[in-house]
PDB file of C-alpha atoms in Angstrom:
ATOM      1  CA  MET Y 331      72.920 -32.973  58.730  1.00  0.00           C
ATOM      2  CA  SER Y 332      73.297 -33.837  62.369  1.00  0.00           C
ATOM      3  CA  GLN Y 333      70.379 -35.446  64.147  1.00  0.00           C
ATOM      4  CA  GLU Y 334      71.176 -33.314  67.200  1.00  0.00           C
ATOM      5  CA  LYS Y 335      68.836 -30.510  66.127  1.00  0.00           C
ATOM      6  CA  PHE Y 336      65.958 -33.001  65.861  1.00  0.00           C
ATOM      7  CA  LYS Y 337      66.637 -34.266  69.402  1.00  0.00           C
ATOM      8  CA  ASN Y 338      66.044 -30.823  70.950  1.00  0.00           C
ATOM      9  CA  ILE Y 339      62.533 -30.474  69.520  1.00  0.00           C
ATOM     10  CA  THR Y 340      59.487 -30.429  71.808  1.00  0.00           C
ATOM     11  CA  THR Y 341      57.264 -28.203  69.670  1.00  0.00           C
ATOM     12  CA  PHE Y 342      56.254 -28.097  66.011  1.00  0.00           C
ATOM     13  CA  VAL Y 343      54.940 -25.010  64.218  1.00  0.00           C
ATOM     14  CA  PHE Y 344      53.430 -25.593  60.770  1.00  0.00           C
ATOM     15  CA  ASP Y 345      51.997 -23.554  57.932  1.00  0.00           C
ATOM     16  CA  ILE Y 346      49.019 -25.091  56.103  1.00  0.00           C
ATOM     17  CA  ASP Y 347      49.088 -24.334  52.362  1.00  0.00           C
ATOM     18  CA  GLY Y 348      52.183 -25.843  50.773  1.00  0.00           C
ATOM     19  CA  VAL Y 349      53.164 -27.663  53.987  1.00  0.00           C
ATOM     20  CA  MET Y 350      50.190 -29.674  55.254  1.00  0.00           C
ATOM     21  CA  THR Y 351      48.651 -29.452  51.778  1.00  0.00           C
ATOM     22  CA  ASP Y 352      50.245 -29.439  48.341  1.00  0.00           C
ATOM     23  CA  GLY Y 353      49.279 -25.803  47.913  1.00  0.00           C
ATOM     24  CA  SER Y 354      46.413 -26.513  45.544  1.00  0.00           C
ATOM     25  CA  VAL Y 355      43.111 -24.745  46.067  1.00  0.00           C
ATOM     26  CA  HIS Y 356      40.160 -26.752  44.816  1.00  0.00           C
ATOM     27  CA  VAL Y 357      37.110 -24.660  43.959  1.00  0.00           C
ATOM     28  CA  LEU Y 358      33.624 -26.107  43.771  1.00  0.00           C
ATOM     29  CA  GLU Y 359      30.905 -24.729  41.505  1.00  0.00           C
ATOM     30  CA  THR Y 360      29.456 -23.005  44.568  1.00  0.00           C
ATOM     31  CA  GLY Y 361      32.705 -21.068  44.920  1.00  0.00           C
ATOM     32  CA  GLU Y 362      33.607 -22.928  48.104  1.00  0.00           C
ATOM     33  CA  HIS Y 363      37.295 -23.822  48.465  1.00  0.00           C
ATOM     34  CA  TYR Y 364      38.659 -27.015  49.919  1.00  0.00           C
ATOM     35  CA  ARG Y 365      42.085 -28.435  50.712  1.00  0.00           C
ATOM     36  CA  VAL Y 366      43.442 -31.966  50.569  1.00  0.00           C
ATOM     37  CA  PHE Y 367      45.536 -33.273  53.472  1.00  0.00           C
ATOM     38  CA  HIS Y 368      47.747 -36.382  53.462  1.00  0.00           C
ATOM     39  CA  ILE Y 369      46.500 -39.039  55.882  1.00  0.00           C
ATOM     40  CA  ARG Y 370      50.036 -40.010  56.929  1.00  0.00           C
ATOM     41  CA  ASP Y 371      50.819 -36.433  57.940  1.00  0.00           C
ATOM     42  CA  GLY Y 372      47.673 -36.516  60.065  1.00  0.00           C
ATOM     43  CA  TYR Y 373      48.679 -39.806  61.639  1.00  0.00           C
ATOM     44  CA  ALA Y 374      52.104 -38.411  62.553  1.00  0.00           C
ATOM     45  CA  ILE Y 375      50.494 -35.321  64.081  1.00  0.00           C
ATOM     46  CA  GLU Y 376      48.199 -37.526  66.176  1.00  0.00           C
ATOM     47  CA  ARG Y 377      51.198 -39.572  67.347  1.00  0.00           C
ATOM     48  CA  ALA Y 378      53.108 -36.426  68.269  1.00  0.00           C
ATOM     49  CA  VAL Y 379      50.159 -34.998  70.222  1.00  0.00           C
ATOM     50  CA  GLN Y 380      49.711 -38.312  72.068  1.00  0.00           C
ATOM     51  CA  ALA Y 381      53.424 -38.308  72.923  1.00  0.00           C
ATOM     52  CA  GLY Y 382      53.123 -34.839  74.478  1.00  0.00           C
ATOM     53  CA  TYR Y 383      54.575 -32.650  71.738  1.00  0.00           C
ATOM     54  CA  ARG Y 384      53.069 -29.218  71.338  1.00  0.00           C
ATOM     55  CA  ILE Y 385      51.815 -28.347  67.866  1.00  0.00           C
ATOM     56  CA  CYS Y 386      50.973 -24.889  66.600  1.00  0.00           C
ATOM     57  CA  VAL Y 387      49.588 -23.847  63.227  1.00  0.00           C
ATOM     58  CA  ILE Y 388      49.961 -20.361  61.793  1.00  0.00           C
ATOM     59  CA  THR Y 389      48.224 -19.783  58.475  1.00  0.00           C
ATOM     60  CA  GLY Y 390      46.929 -16.803  56.562  1.00  0.00           C
ATOM     61  CA  GLY Y 391      43.859 -18.752  55.413  1.00  0.00           C
ATOM     62  CA  LYS Y 392      40.712 -19.030  57.454  1.00  0.00           C
ATOM     63  CA  HIS Y 393      38.629 -21.794  55.905  1.00  0.00           C
ATOM     64  CA  GLU Y 394      36.301 -23.610  58.282  1.00  0.00           C
ATOM     65  CA  GLY Y 395      37.114 -27.022  56.789  1.00  0.00           C
ATOM     66  CA  VAL Y 396      40.777 -26.533  57.669  1.00  0.00           C
ATOM     67  CA  ARG Y 397      39.852 -25.493  61.218  1.00  0.00           C
ATOM     68  CA  LYS Y 398      37.767 -28.656  61.616  1.00  0.00           C
ATOM     69  CA  ARG Y 399      40.630 -30.815  60.347  1.00  0.00           C
ATOM     70  CA  LEU Y 400      42.992 -29.249  62.887  1.00  0.00           C
ATOM     71  CA  GLN Y 401      40.438 -29.753  65.677  1.00  0.00           C
ATOM     72  CA  ASN Y 402      40.100 -33.426  64.682  1.00  0.00           C
ATOM     73  CA  LEU Y 403      43.884 -33.730  64.997  1.00  0.00           C
ATOM     74  CA  LYS Y 404      43.674 -32.224  68.524  1.00  0.00           C
ATOM     75  CA  ILE Y 405      45.792 -29.183  67.646  1.00  0.00           C
ATOM     76  CA  HIS Y 406      44.954 -26.425  70.122  1.00  0.00           C
ATOM     77  CA  ASP Y 407      47.335 -23.621  69.127  1.00  0.00           C
ATOM     78  CA  VAL Y 408      45.738 -22.544  65.848  1.00  0.00           C
ATOM     79  CA  PHE Y 409      46.114 -19.078  64.338  1.00  0.00           C
ATOM     80  CA  MET Y 410      44.077 -18.648  61.159  1.00  0.00           C
ATOM     81  CA  GLY Y 411      43.746 -15.439  59.171  1.00  0.00           C
ATOM     82  CA  SER Y 412      46.300 -12.808  59.945  1.00  0.00           C
ATOM     83  CA  GLY Y 413      43.987  -9.919  60.784  1.00  0.00           C
ATOM     84  CA  GLY Y 414      46.586  -7.645  59.186  1.00  0.00           C
ATOM     85  CA  LYS Y 415      49.474  -9.099  61.191  1.00  0.00           C
ATOM     86  CA  SER Y 416      52.511 -10.810  59.740  1.00  0.00           C
ATOM     87  CA  LYS Y 417      53.274 -14.411  60.646  1.00  0.00           C
ATOM     88  CA  LEU Y 418      56.237 -13.087  62.614  1.00  0.00           C
ATOM     89  CA  GLU Y 419      53.961 -10.933  64.788  1.00  0.00           C
ATOM     90  CA  ILE Y 420      51.617 -13.860  65.387  1.00  0.00           C
ATOM     91  CA  TYR Y 421      54.542 -16.186  66.103  1.00  0.00           C
ATOM     92  CA  LYS Y 422      56.150 -13.752  68.578  1.00  0.00           C
ATOM     93  CA  GLY Y 423      52.852 -13.353  70.430  1.00  0.00           C
ATOM     94  CA  TRP Y 424      52.358 -17.120  70.627  1.00  0.00           C
ATOM     95  CA  LEU Y 425      55.992 -17.591  71.676  1.00  0.00           C
ATOM     96  CA  ALA Y 426      55.628 -15.124  74.559  1.00  0.00           C
ATOM     97  CA  GLU Y 427      52.348 -16.705  75.661  1.00  0.00           C
ATOM     98  CA  SER Y 428      53.499 -20.317  75.344  1.00  0.00           C
ATOM     99  CA  GLY Y 429      56.825 -19.946  77.115  1.00  0.00           C
ATOM    100  CA  VAL Y 430      58.431 -22.409  74.703  1.00  0.00           C
ATOM    101  CA  SER Y 431      62.127 -21.835  74.047  1.00  0.00           C
ATOM    102  CA  GLU Y 432      62.993 -21.310  70.387  1.00  0.00           C
ATOM    103  CA  GLU Y 433      65.773 -23.910  70.629  1.00  0.00           C
ATOM    104  CA  ASN Y 434      62.982 -26.465  71.074  1.00  0.00           C
ATOM    105  CA  ILE Y 435      60.883 -25.372  68.078  1.00  0.00           C
ATOM    106  CA  LEU Y 436      60.820 -26.893  64.619  1.00  0.00           C
ATOM    107  CA  TYR Y 437      59.081 -24.563  62.157  1.00  0.00           C
ATOM    108  CA  MET Y 438      58.025 -25.766  58.716  1.00  0.00           C
ATOM    109  CA  GLY Y 439      57.089 -23.217  56.069  1.00  0.00           C
ATOM    110  CA  ASP Y 440      57.252 -23.088  52.293  1.00  0.00           C
ATOM    111  CA  ASP Y 441      56.836 -19.548  50.985  1.00  0.00           C
ATOM    112  CA  LEU Y 442      57.715 -15.900  51.564  1.00  0.00           C
ATOM    113  CA  PRO Y 443      55.158 -15.277  54.361  1.00  0.00           C
ATOM    114  CA  ASP Y 444      57.211 -17.779  56.432  1.00  0.00           C
ATOM    115  CA  TYR Y 445      60.570 -16.152  55.676  1.00  0.00           C
ATOM    116  CA  GLU Y 446      60.800 -13.794  58.674  1.00  0.00           C
ATOM    117  CA  VAL Y 447      59.975 -16.516  61.179  1.00  0.00           C
ATOM    118  CA  MET Y 448      62.277 -19.047  59.522  1.00  0.00           C
ATOM    119  CA  SER Y 449      65.132 -16.505  59.560  1.00  0.00           C
ATOM    120  CA  ARG Y 450      65.209 -16.491  63.356  1.00  0.00           C
ATOM    121  CA  PRO Y 451      68.561 -18.005  64.361  1.00  0.00           C
ATOM    122  CA  ASP Y 452      67.447 -20.094  67.334  1.00  0.00           C
ATOM    123  CA  LEU Y 453      64.620 -22.125  65.866  1.00  0.00           C
ATOM    124  CA  PHE Y 454      65.028 -25.146  63.590  1.00  0.00           C
ATOM    125  CA  ALA Y 455      63.751 -23.983  60.181  1.00  0.00           C
ATOM    126  CA  THR Y 456      62.513 -26.737  57.874  1.00  0.00           C
ATOM    127  CA  CYS Y 457      60.631 -26.863  54.604  1.00  0.00           C
ATOM    128  CA  PRO Y 458      59.170 -29.264  52.041  1.00  0.00           C
ATOM    129  CA  ALA Y 459      61.246 -30.106  48.959  1.00  0.00           C
ATOM    130  CA  ASP Y 460      59.011 -28.017  46.681  1.00  0.00           C
ATOM    131  CA  SER Y 461      59.282 -24.770  48.658  1.00  0.00           C
ATOM    132  CA  CYS Y 462      60.129 -21.460  46.987  1.00  0.00           C
ATOM    133  CA  ASP Y 463      63.816 -20.730  46.374  1.00  0.00           C
ATOM    134  CA  GLU Y 464      64.163 -18.158  49.148  1.00  0.00           C
ATOM    135  CA  ILE Y 465      62.871 -20.626  51.752  1.00  0.00           C
ATOM    136  CA  LEU Y 466      65.051 -23.455  50.423  1.00  0.00           C
ATOM    137  CA  GLU Y 467      68.076 -21.170  50.866  1.00  0.00           C
ATOM    138  CA  ILE Y 468      67.455 -20.451  54.565  1.00  0.00           C
ATOM    139  CA  ALA Y 469      66.117 -23.825  55.737  1.00  0.00           C
ATOM    140  CA  ASN Y 470      68.218 -25.815  58.195  1.00  0.00           C
ATOM    141  CA  TYR Y 471      66.587 -28.977  56.836  1.00  0.00           C
ATOM    142  CA  ILE Y 472      64.805 -29.641  53.539  1.00  0.00           C
ATOM    143  CA  SER Y 473      62.487 -32.620  53.632  1.00  0.00           C
ATOM    144  CA  PRO Y 474      62.784 -34.960  50.643  1.00  0.00           C
ATOM    145  CA  LYS Y 475      58.950 -34.902  50.582  1.00  0.00           C
ATOM    146  CA  ASN Y 476      56.797 -32.233  48.986  1.00  0.00           C
ATOM    147  CA  GLY Y 477      54.191 -30.199  50.832  1.00  0.00           C
ATOM    148  CA  GLY Y 478      51.022 -32.200  51.417  1.00  0.00           C
ATOM    149  CA  LYS Y 479      52.874 -35.360  50.408  1.00  0.00           C
ATOM    150  CA  GLY Y 480      54.521 -36.425  53.661  1.00  0.00           C
ATOM    151  CA  ALA Y 481      56.839 -33.531  54.596  1.00  0.00           C
ATOM    152  CA  VAL Y 482      55.070 -33.052  57.935  1.00  0.00           C
ATOM    153  CA  ARG Y 483      55.335 -36.738  58.762  1.00  0.00           C
ATOM    154  CA  ASP Y 484      59.004 -36.713  57.741  1.00  0.00           C
ATOM    155  CA  VAL Y 485      60.004 -34.134  60.351  1.00  0.00           C
ATOM    156  CA  ILE Y 486      57.750 -35.494  63.106  1.00  0.00           C
ATOM    157  CA  GLU Y 487      58.983 -39.024  62.511  1.00  0.00           C
ATOM    158  CA  GLN Y 488      62.635 -37.911  62.553  1.00  0.00           C
ATOM    159  CA  VAL Y 489      62.175 -36.139  65.882  1.00  0.00           C
ATOM    160  CA  MET Y 490      60.309 -39.035  67.470  1.00  0.00           C
ATOM    161  CA  ARG Y 491      62.636 -41.719  66.050  1.00  0.00           C
ATOM    162  CA  GLY Y 492      65.657 -39.815  67.334  1.00  0.00           C
ATOM    163  CA  LYS Y 493      64.202 -40.014  70.837  1.00  0.00           C
ATOM    164  CA  GLY Y 494      63.109 -43.663  70.485  1.00  0.00           C
ATOM    165  CA  GLU Y 495      59.431 -42.656  70.599  1.00  0.00           C
ATOM    166  CA  TRP Y 496      58.170 -43.409  67.099  1.00  0.00           C
ATOM    167  CA  LEU Y 497      57.503 -47.109  67.611  1.00  0.00           C
ATOM    168  CA  LYS Y 498      56.051 -46.742  71.130  1.00  0.00           C
ATOM    169  CA  PHE Y 499      52.324 -47.393  71.101  1.00  0.00           C
TER     170      PHE Y 499
END
């Protein structure tokens, strides 16, 4: 695939479960759920934020631990819990508010709730290697990494390397 699509990116939009995590839900005896994030994905997100990239998260979940992780990574555009809206509705609202052009957006999703957004022709649709079949079929780029195992870093690093920004400290 051509690196040209990566060079146009100024904004990343990520799902959480199956993208930033491996999709597992760990349940404690108290009934509390927790997620596991890959430290290298977090490092890449921090680098992207420092370099001036905009990062947005749209997820159906609404766990406070996830919100705190995203705050620690300095992600400001966070949409958790759908409130009855589809991801497409949330995405369109954010898109109108943000003023970002879809040609500059890389979206990474892994499952059917991401399908409508990823089907939009102007954005760069990406997914982890272990995404569901329907998402694998429509993705413009499939990371060789699984969700929660470096897929987020893969796409961020490719964008930043393509612009000569990855090794700038």
